[in-house]
PDB file of C-alpha atoms in Angstrom:
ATOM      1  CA  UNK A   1      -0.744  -7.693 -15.168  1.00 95.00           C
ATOM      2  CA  UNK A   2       0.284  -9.451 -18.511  1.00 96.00           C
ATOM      3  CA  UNK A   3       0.452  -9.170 -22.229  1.00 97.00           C
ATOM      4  CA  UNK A   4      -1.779  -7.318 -24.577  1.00 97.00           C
ATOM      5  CA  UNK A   5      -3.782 -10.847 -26.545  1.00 97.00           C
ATOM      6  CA  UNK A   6      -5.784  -8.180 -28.670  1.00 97.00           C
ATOM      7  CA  UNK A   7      -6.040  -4.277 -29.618  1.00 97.00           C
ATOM      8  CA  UNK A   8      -9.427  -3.021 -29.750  1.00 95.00           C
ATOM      9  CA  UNK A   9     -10.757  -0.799 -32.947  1.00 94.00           C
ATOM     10  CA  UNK A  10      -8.854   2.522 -33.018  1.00 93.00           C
ATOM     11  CA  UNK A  11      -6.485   1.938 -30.097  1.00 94.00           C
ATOM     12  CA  UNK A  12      -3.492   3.230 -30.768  1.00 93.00           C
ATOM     13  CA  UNK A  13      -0.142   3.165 -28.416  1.00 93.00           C
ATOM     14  CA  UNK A  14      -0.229  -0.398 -27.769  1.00 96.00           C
ATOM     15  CA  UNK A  15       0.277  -3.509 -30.020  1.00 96.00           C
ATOM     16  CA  UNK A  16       0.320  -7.542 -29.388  1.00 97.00           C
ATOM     17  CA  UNK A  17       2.792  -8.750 -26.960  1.00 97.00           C
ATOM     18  CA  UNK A  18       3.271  -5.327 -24.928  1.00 98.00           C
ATOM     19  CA  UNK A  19       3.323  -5.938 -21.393  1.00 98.00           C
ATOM     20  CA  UNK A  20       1.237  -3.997 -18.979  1.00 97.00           C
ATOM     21  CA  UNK A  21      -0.288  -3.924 -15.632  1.00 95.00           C
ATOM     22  CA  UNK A  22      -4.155  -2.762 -15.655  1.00 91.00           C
ATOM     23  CA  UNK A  23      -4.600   0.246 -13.503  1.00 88.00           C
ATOM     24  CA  UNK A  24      -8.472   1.841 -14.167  1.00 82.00           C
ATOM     25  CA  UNK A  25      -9.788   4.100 -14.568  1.00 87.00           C
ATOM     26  CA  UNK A  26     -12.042   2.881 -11.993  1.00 84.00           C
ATOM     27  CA  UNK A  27     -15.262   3.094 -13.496  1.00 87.00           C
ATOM     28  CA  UNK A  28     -13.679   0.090 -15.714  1.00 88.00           C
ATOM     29  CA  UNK A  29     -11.084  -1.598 -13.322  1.00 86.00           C
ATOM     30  CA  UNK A  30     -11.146  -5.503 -13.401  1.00 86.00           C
ATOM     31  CA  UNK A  31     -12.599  -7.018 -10.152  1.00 84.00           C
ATOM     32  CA  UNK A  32     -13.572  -3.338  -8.641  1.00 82.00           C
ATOM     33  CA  UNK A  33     -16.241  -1.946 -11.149  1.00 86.00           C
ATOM     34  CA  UNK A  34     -16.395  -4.745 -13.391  1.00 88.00           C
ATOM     35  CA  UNK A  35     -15.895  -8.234 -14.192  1.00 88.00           C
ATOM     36  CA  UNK A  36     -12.628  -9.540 -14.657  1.00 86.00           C
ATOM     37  CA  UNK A  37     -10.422 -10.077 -11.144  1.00 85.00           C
ATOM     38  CA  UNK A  38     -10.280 -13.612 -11.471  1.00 88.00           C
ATOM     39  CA  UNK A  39     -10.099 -14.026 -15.244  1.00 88.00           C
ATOM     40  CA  UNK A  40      -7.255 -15.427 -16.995  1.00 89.00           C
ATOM     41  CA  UNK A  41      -8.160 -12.548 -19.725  1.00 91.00           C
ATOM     42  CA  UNK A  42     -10.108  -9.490 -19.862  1.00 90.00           C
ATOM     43  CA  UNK A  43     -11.218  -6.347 -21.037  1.00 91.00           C
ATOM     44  CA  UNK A  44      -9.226  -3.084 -20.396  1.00 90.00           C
ATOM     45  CA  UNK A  45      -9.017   0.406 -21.843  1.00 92.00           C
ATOM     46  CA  UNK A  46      -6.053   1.623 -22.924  1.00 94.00           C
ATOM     47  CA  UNK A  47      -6.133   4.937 -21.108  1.00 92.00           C
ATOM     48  CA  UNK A  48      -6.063   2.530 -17.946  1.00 91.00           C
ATOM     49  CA  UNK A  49      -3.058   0.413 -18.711  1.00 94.00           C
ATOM     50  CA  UNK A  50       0.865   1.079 -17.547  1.00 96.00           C
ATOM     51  CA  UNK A  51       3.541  -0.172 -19.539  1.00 96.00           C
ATOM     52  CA  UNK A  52       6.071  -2.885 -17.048  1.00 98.00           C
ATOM     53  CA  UNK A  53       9.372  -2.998 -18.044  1.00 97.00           C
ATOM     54  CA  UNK A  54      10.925  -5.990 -19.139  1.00 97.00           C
ATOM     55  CA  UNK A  55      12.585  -6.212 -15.448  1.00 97.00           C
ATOM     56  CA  UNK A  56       9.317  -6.103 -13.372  1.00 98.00           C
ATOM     57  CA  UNK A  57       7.874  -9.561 -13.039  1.00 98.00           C
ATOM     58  CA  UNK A  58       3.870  -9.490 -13.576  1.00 97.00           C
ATOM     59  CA  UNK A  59       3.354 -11.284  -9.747  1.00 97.00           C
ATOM     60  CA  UNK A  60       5.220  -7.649  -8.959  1.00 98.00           C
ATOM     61  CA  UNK A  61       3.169  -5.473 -11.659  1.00 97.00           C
ATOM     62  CA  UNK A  62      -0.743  -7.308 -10.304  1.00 95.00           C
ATOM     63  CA  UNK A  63       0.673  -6.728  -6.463  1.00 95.00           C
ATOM     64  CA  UNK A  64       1.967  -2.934  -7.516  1.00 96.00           C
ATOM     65  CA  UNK A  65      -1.466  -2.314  -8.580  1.00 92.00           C
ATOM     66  CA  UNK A  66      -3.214  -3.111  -5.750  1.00 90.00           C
ATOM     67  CA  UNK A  67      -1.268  -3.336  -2.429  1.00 90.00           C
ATOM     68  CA  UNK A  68       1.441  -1.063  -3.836  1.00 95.00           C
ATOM     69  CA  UNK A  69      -0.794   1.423  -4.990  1.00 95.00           C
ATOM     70  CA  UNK A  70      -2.376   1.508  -1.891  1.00 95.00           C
ATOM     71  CA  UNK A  71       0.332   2.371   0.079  1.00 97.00           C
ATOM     72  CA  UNK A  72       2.129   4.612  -2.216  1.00 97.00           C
ATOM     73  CA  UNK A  73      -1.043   6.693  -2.338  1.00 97.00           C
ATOM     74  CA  UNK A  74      -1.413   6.580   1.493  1.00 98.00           C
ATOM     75  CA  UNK A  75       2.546   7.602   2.108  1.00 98.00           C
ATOM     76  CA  UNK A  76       3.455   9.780  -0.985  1.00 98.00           C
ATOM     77  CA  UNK A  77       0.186  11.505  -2.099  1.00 97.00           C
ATOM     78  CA  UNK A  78      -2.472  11.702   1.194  1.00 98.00           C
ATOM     79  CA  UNK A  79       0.865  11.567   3.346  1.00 98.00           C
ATOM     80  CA  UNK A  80       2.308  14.729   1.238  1.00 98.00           C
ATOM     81  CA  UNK A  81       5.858  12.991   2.681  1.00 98.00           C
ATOM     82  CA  UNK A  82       8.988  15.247   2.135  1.00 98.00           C
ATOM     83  CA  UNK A  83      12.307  14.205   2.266  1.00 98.00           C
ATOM     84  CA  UNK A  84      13.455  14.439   5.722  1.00 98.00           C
ATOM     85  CA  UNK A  85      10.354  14.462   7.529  1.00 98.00           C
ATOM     86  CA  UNK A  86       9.957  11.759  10.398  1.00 98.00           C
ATOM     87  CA  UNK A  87       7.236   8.830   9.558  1.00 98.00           C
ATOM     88  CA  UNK A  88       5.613   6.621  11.898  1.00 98.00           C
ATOM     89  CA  UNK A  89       3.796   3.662  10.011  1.00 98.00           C
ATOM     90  CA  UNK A  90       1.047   1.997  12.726  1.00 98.00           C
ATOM     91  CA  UNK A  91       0.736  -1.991  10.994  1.00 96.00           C
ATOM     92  CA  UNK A  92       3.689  -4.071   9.917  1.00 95.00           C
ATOM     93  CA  UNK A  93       1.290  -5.927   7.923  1.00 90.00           C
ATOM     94  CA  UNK A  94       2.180  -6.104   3.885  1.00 90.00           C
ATOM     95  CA  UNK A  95       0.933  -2.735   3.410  1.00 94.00           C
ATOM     96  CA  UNK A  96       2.342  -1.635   6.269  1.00 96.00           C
ATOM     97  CA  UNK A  97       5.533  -3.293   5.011  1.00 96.00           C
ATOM     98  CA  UNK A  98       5.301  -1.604   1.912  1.00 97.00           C
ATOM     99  CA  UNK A  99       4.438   1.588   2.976  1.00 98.00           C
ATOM    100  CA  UNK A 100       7.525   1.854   5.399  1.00 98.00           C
ATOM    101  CA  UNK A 101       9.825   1.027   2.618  1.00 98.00           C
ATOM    102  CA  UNK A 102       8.450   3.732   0.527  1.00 98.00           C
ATOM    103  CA  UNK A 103       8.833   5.996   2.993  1.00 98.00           C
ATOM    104  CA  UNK A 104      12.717   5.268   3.551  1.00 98.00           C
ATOM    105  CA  UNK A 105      13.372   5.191  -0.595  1.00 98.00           C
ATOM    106  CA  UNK A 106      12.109   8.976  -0.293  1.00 98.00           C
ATOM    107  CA  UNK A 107      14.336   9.771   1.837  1.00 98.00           C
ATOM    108  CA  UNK A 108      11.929  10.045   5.396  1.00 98.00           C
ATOM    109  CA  UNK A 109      13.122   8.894   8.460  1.00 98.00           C
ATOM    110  CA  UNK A 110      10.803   5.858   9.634  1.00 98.00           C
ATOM    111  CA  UNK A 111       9.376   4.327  12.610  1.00 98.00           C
ATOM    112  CA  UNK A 112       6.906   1.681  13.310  1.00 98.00           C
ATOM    113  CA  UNK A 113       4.452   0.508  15.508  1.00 98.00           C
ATOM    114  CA  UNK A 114       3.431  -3.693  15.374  1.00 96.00           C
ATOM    115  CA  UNK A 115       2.764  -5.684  18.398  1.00 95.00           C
ATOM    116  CA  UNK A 116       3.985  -8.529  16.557  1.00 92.00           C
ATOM    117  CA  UNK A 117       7.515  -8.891  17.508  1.00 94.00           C
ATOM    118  CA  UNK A 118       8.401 -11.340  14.343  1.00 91.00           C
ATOM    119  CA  UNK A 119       7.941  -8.423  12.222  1.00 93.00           C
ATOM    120  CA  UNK A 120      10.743  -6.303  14.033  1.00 96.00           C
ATOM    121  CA  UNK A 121      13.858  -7.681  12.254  1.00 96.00           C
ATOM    122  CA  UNK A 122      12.436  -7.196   8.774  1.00 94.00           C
ATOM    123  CA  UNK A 123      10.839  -3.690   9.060  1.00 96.00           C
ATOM    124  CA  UNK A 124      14.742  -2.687  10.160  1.00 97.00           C
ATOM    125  CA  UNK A 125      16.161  -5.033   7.119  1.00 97.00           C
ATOM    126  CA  UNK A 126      13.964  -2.466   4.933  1.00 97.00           C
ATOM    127  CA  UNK A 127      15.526   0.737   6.276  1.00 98.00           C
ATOM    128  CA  UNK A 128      13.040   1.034   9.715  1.00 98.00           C
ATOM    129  CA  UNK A 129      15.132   3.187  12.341  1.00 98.00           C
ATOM    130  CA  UNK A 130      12.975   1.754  15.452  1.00 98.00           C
ATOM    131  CA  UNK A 131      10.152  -0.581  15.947  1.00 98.00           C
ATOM    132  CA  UNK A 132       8.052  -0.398  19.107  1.00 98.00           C
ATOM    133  CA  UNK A 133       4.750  -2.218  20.186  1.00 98.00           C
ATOM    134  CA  UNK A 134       1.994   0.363  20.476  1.00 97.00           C
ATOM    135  CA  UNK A 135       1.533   3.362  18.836  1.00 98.00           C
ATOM    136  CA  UNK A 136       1.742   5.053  22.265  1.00 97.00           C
ATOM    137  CA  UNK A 137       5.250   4.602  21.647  1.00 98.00           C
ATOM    138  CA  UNK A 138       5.859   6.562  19.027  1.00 98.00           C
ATOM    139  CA  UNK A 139       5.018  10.096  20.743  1.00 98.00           C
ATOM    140  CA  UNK A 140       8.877  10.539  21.752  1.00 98.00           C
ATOM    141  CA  UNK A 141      10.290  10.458  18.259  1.00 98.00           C
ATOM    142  CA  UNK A 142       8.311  14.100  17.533  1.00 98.00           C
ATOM    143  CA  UNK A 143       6.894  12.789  14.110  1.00 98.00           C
ATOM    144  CA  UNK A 144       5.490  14.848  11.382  1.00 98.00           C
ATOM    145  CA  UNK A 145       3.569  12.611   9.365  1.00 98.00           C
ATOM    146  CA  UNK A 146       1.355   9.059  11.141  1.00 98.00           C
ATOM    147  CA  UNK A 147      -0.001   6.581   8.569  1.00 98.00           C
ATOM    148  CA  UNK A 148      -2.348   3.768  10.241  1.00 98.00           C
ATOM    149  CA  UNK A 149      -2.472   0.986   8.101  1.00 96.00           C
ATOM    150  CA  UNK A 150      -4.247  -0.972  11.320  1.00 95.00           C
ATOM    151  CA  UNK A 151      -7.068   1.238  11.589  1.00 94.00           C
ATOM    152  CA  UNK A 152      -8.192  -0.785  14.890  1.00 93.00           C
ATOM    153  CA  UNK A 153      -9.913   2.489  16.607  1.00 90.00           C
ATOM    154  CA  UNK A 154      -7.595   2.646  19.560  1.00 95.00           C
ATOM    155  CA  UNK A 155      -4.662   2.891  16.530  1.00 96.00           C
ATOM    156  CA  UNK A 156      -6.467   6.022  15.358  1.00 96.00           C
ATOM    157  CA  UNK A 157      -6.736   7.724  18.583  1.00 96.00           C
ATOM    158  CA  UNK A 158      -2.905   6.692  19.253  1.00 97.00           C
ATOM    159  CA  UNK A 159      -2.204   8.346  16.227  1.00 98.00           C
ATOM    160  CA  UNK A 160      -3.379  11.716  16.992  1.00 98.00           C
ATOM    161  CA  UNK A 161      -1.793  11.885  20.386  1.00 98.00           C
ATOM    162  CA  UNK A 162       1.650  10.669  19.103  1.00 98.00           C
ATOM    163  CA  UNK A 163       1.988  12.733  16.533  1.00 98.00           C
ATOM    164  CA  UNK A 164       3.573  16.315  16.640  1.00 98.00           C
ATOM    165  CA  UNK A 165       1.445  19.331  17.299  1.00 98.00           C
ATOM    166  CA  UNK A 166       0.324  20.629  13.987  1.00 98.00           C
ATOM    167  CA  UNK A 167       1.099  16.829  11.794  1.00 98.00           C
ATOM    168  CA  UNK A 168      -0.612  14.841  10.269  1.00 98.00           C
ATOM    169  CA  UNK A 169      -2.399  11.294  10.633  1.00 98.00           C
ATOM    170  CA  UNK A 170      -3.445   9.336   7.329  1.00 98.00           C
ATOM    171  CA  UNK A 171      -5.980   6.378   7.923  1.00 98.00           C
ATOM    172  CA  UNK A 172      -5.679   3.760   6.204  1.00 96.00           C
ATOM    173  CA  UNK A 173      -6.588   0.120   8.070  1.00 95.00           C
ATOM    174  CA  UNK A 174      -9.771  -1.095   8.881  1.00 93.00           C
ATOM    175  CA  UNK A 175      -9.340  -3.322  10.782  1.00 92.00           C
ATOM    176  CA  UNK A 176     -12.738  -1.657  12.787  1.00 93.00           C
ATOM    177  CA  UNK A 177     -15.192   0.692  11.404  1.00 94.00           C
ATOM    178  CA  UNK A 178     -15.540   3.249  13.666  1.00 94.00           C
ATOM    179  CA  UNK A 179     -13.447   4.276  16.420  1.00 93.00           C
ATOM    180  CA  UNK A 180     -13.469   7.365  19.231  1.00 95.00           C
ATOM    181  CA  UNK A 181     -10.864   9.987  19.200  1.00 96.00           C
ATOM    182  CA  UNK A 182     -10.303  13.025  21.101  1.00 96.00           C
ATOM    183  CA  UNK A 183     -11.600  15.842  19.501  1.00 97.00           C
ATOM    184  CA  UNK A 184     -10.055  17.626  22.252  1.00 97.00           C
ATOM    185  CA  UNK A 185      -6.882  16.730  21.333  1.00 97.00           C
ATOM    186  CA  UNK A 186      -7.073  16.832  17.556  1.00 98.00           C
ATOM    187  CA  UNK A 187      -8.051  20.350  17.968  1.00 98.00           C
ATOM    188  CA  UNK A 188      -5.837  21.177  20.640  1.00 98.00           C
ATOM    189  CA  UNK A 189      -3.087  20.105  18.594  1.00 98.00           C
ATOM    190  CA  UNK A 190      -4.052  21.434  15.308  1.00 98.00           C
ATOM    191  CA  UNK A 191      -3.317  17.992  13.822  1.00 98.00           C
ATOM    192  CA  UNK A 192      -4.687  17.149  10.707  1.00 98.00           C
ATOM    193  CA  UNK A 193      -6.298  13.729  10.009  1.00 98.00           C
ATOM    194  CA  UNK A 194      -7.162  12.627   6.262  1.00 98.00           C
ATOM    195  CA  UNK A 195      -8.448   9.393   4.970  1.00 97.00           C
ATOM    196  CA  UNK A 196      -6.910   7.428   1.918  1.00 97.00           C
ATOM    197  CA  UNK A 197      -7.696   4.262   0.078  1.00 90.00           C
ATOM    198  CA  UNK A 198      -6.577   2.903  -2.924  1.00 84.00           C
ATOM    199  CA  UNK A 199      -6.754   4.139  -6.691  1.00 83.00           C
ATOM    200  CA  UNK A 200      -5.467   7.562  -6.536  1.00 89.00           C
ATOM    201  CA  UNK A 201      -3.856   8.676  -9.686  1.00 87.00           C
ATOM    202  CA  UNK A 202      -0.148   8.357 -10.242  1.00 92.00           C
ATOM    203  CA  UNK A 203       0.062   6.029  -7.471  1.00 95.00           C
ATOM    204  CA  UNK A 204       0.706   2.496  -9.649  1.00 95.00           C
ATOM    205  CA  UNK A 205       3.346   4.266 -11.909  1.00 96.00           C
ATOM    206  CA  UNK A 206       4.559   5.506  -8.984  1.00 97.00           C
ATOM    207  CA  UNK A 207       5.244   1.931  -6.755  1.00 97.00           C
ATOM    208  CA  UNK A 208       6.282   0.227 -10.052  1.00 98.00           C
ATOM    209  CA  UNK A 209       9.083   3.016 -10.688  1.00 97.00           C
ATOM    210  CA  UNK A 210      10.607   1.749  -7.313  1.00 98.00           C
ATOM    211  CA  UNK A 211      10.063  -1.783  -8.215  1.00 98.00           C
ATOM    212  CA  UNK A 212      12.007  -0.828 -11.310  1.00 98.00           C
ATOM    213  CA  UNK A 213      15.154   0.502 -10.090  1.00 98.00           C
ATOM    214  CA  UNK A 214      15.038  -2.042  -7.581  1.00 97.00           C
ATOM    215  CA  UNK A 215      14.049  -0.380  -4.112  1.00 98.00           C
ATOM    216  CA  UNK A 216      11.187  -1.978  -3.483  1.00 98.00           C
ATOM    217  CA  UNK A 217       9.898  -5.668  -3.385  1.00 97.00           C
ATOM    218  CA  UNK A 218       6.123  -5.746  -2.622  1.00 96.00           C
ATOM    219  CA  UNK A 219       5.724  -9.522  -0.417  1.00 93.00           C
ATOM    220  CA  UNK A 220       3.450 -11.272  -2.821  1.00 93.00           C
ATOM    221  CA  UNK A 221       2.897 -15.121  -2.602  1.00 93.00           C
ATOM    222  CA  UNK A 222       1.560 -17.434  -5.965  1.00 95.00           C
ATOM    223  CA  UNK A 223      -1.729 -19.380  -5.961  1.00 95.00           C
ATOM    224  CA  UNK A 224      -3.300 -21.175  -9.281  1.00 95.00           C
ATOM    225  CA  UNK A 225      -6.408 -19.990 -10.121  1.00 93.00           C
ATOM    226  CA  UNK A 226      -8.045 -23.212  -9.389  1.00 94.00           C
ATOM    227  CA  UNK A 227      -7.049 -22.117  -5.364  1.00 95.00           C
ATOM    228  CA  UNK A 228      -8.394 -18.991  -5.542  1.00 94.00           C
ATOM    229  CA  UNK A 229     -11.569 -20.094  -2.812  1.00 95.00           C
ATOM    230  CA  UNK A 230      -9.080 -21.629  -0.495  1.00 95.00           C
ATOM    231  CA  UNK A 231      -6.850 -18.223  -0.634  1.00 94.00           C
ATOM    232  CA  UNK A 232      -9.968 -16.519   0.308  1.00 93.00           C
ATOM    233  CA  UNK A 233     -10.579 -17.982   3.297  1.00 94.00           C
ATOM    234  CA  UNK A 234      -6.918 -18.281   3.894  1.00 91.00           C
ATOM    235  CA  UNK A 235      -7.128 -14.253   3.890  1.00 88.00           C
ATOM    236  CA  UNK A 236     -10.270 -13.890   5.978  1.00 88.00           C
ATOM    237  CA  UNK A 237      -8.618 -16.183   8.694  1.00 88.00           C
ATOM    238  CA  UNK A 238      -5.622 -14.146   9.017  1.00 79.00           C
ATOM    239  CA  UNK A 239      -3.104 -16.680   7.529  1.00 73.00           C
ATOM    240  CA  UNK A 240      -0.851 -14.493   4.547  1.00 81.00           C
ATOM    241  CA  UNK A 241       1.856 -11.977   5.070  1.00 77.00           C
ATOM    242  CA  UNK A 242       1.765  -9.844   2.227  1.00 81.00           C
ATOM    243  CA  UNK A 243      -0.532 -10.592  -0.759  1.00 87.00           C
ATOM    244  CA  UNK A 244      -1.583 -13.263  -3.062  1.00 92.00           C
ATOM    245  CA  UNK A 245      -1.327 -13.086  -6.699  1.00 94.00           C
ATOM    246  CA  UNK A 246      -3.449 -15.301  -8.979  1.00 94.00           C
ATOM    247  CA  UNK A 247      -1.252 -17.001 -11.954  1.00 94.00           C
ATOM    248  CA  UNK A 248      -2.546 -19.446 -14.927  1.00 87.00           C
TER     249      UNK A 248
END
């Protein structure tokens, strides 16, 4: 996220100054497809950027376009969520975080499921009607729609027996690679269990619109670029609640 510094040959719609958040498409997306995640300045096309308005912060705009995104497309477009239905969200992680808000700004009634007892009193600060330990838990509250943001195998299979007969279960964590579910009971229950990852369209316009009318605050901390190594490994050891953003 940040300021247009140049307009290419024959682009039109955008001028010096502008401010935008880069968003794909993801054959050219910074840090995915090609260089440019930990540049100061890159290259982008103009059919992949997203206007931020003058409200949205760009620590806000870079997090909405890759945690947000994430679990707006996980909630709102694999999740199909309707106003009204009941949610379950397995992880109160920063997506998880994110995802449960998202939920409760469109208008679903939410639960979640986090061993980690610290993250209680905020998931219910952000709209969260219960919060319970294991995904085991959740089977009384009769929900229609189970996103894992954990994805630690036993989370999956949890998933499929809490939810309602005929629901639905959207993966999302990996937090392991494979895991064993009943096949038994998926079929037995006619639920319905869909995979989701980040970069589906609509979803970054769609996060930043809530950031925009103020329902949603994605946790983001601020690093230099110089700390960028140290963040890493501060990320691989399990040390950040939310996300990091990179800033000059």
């Amino acid at each position: 996220a940040g300021t247009v510094a140049e307009v290419g040959e024959g682009v039109s719609g955008y001028a010096v100054g502008d401010r935008v958040v880069m968003s794909g498409p993801e054959d050219f997306a910074p840090g995915w497809r090609v260089d440019g995640g930990y540049a100061t300045k890159c290259l982008g096309m103009a059919s992949g950027l997203i206007r931020l308005a003058d409200n949205v912060s760009f620590v806000q705009g870079a997090a909405a376009s890759d945690a947000g995104m994430t679990s707006y497309g996980a909630v709102m477009l694999s999740g199909e969520l309707k106003p009204g239905q009941k949610v379950g969200i397995v992880g109160l992680g920063g997506l998880g975080m994110t995802g449960a808000r998202i939920a409760v700004v469109n208008g679903a009634e939410v639960y979640g499921a986090e061993p980690n007892r610290e993250a209680w009193d905020h998931a219910r600060s952000l709209g969260v009607k219960e919060a319970v330990a294991d995904v085991a838990e959740l089977a009384p509250f009769n929900l229609d729609l189970i996103v894992d943001f954990a994805g630690f195998g036993t989370t999956t299979a949890g998933a499929i027996a809490a939810v309602r007969p005929g629901g639905l279960v959207v993966q999302v964590g990996l937090g392991k690679t494979e895991a064993t579910i009943s096949t038994a009971m998926l079929t037995g229950k006619a639920v319905t269990l869909r995979g989701s990852r980040g970069g589906m369209p609509g979803a970054v316009a769609g996060v930043l619109g809530h950031i925009e009318r103020g329902e949603l605050e994605i946790a983001a901390a601020t690093v230099g670029f110089d700390d960028i190594p140290a963040a890493l490994d501060r990320l691989r050891q399990g040390g950040v609640v939310g996300g990091l953003v990179a800033v000059p």
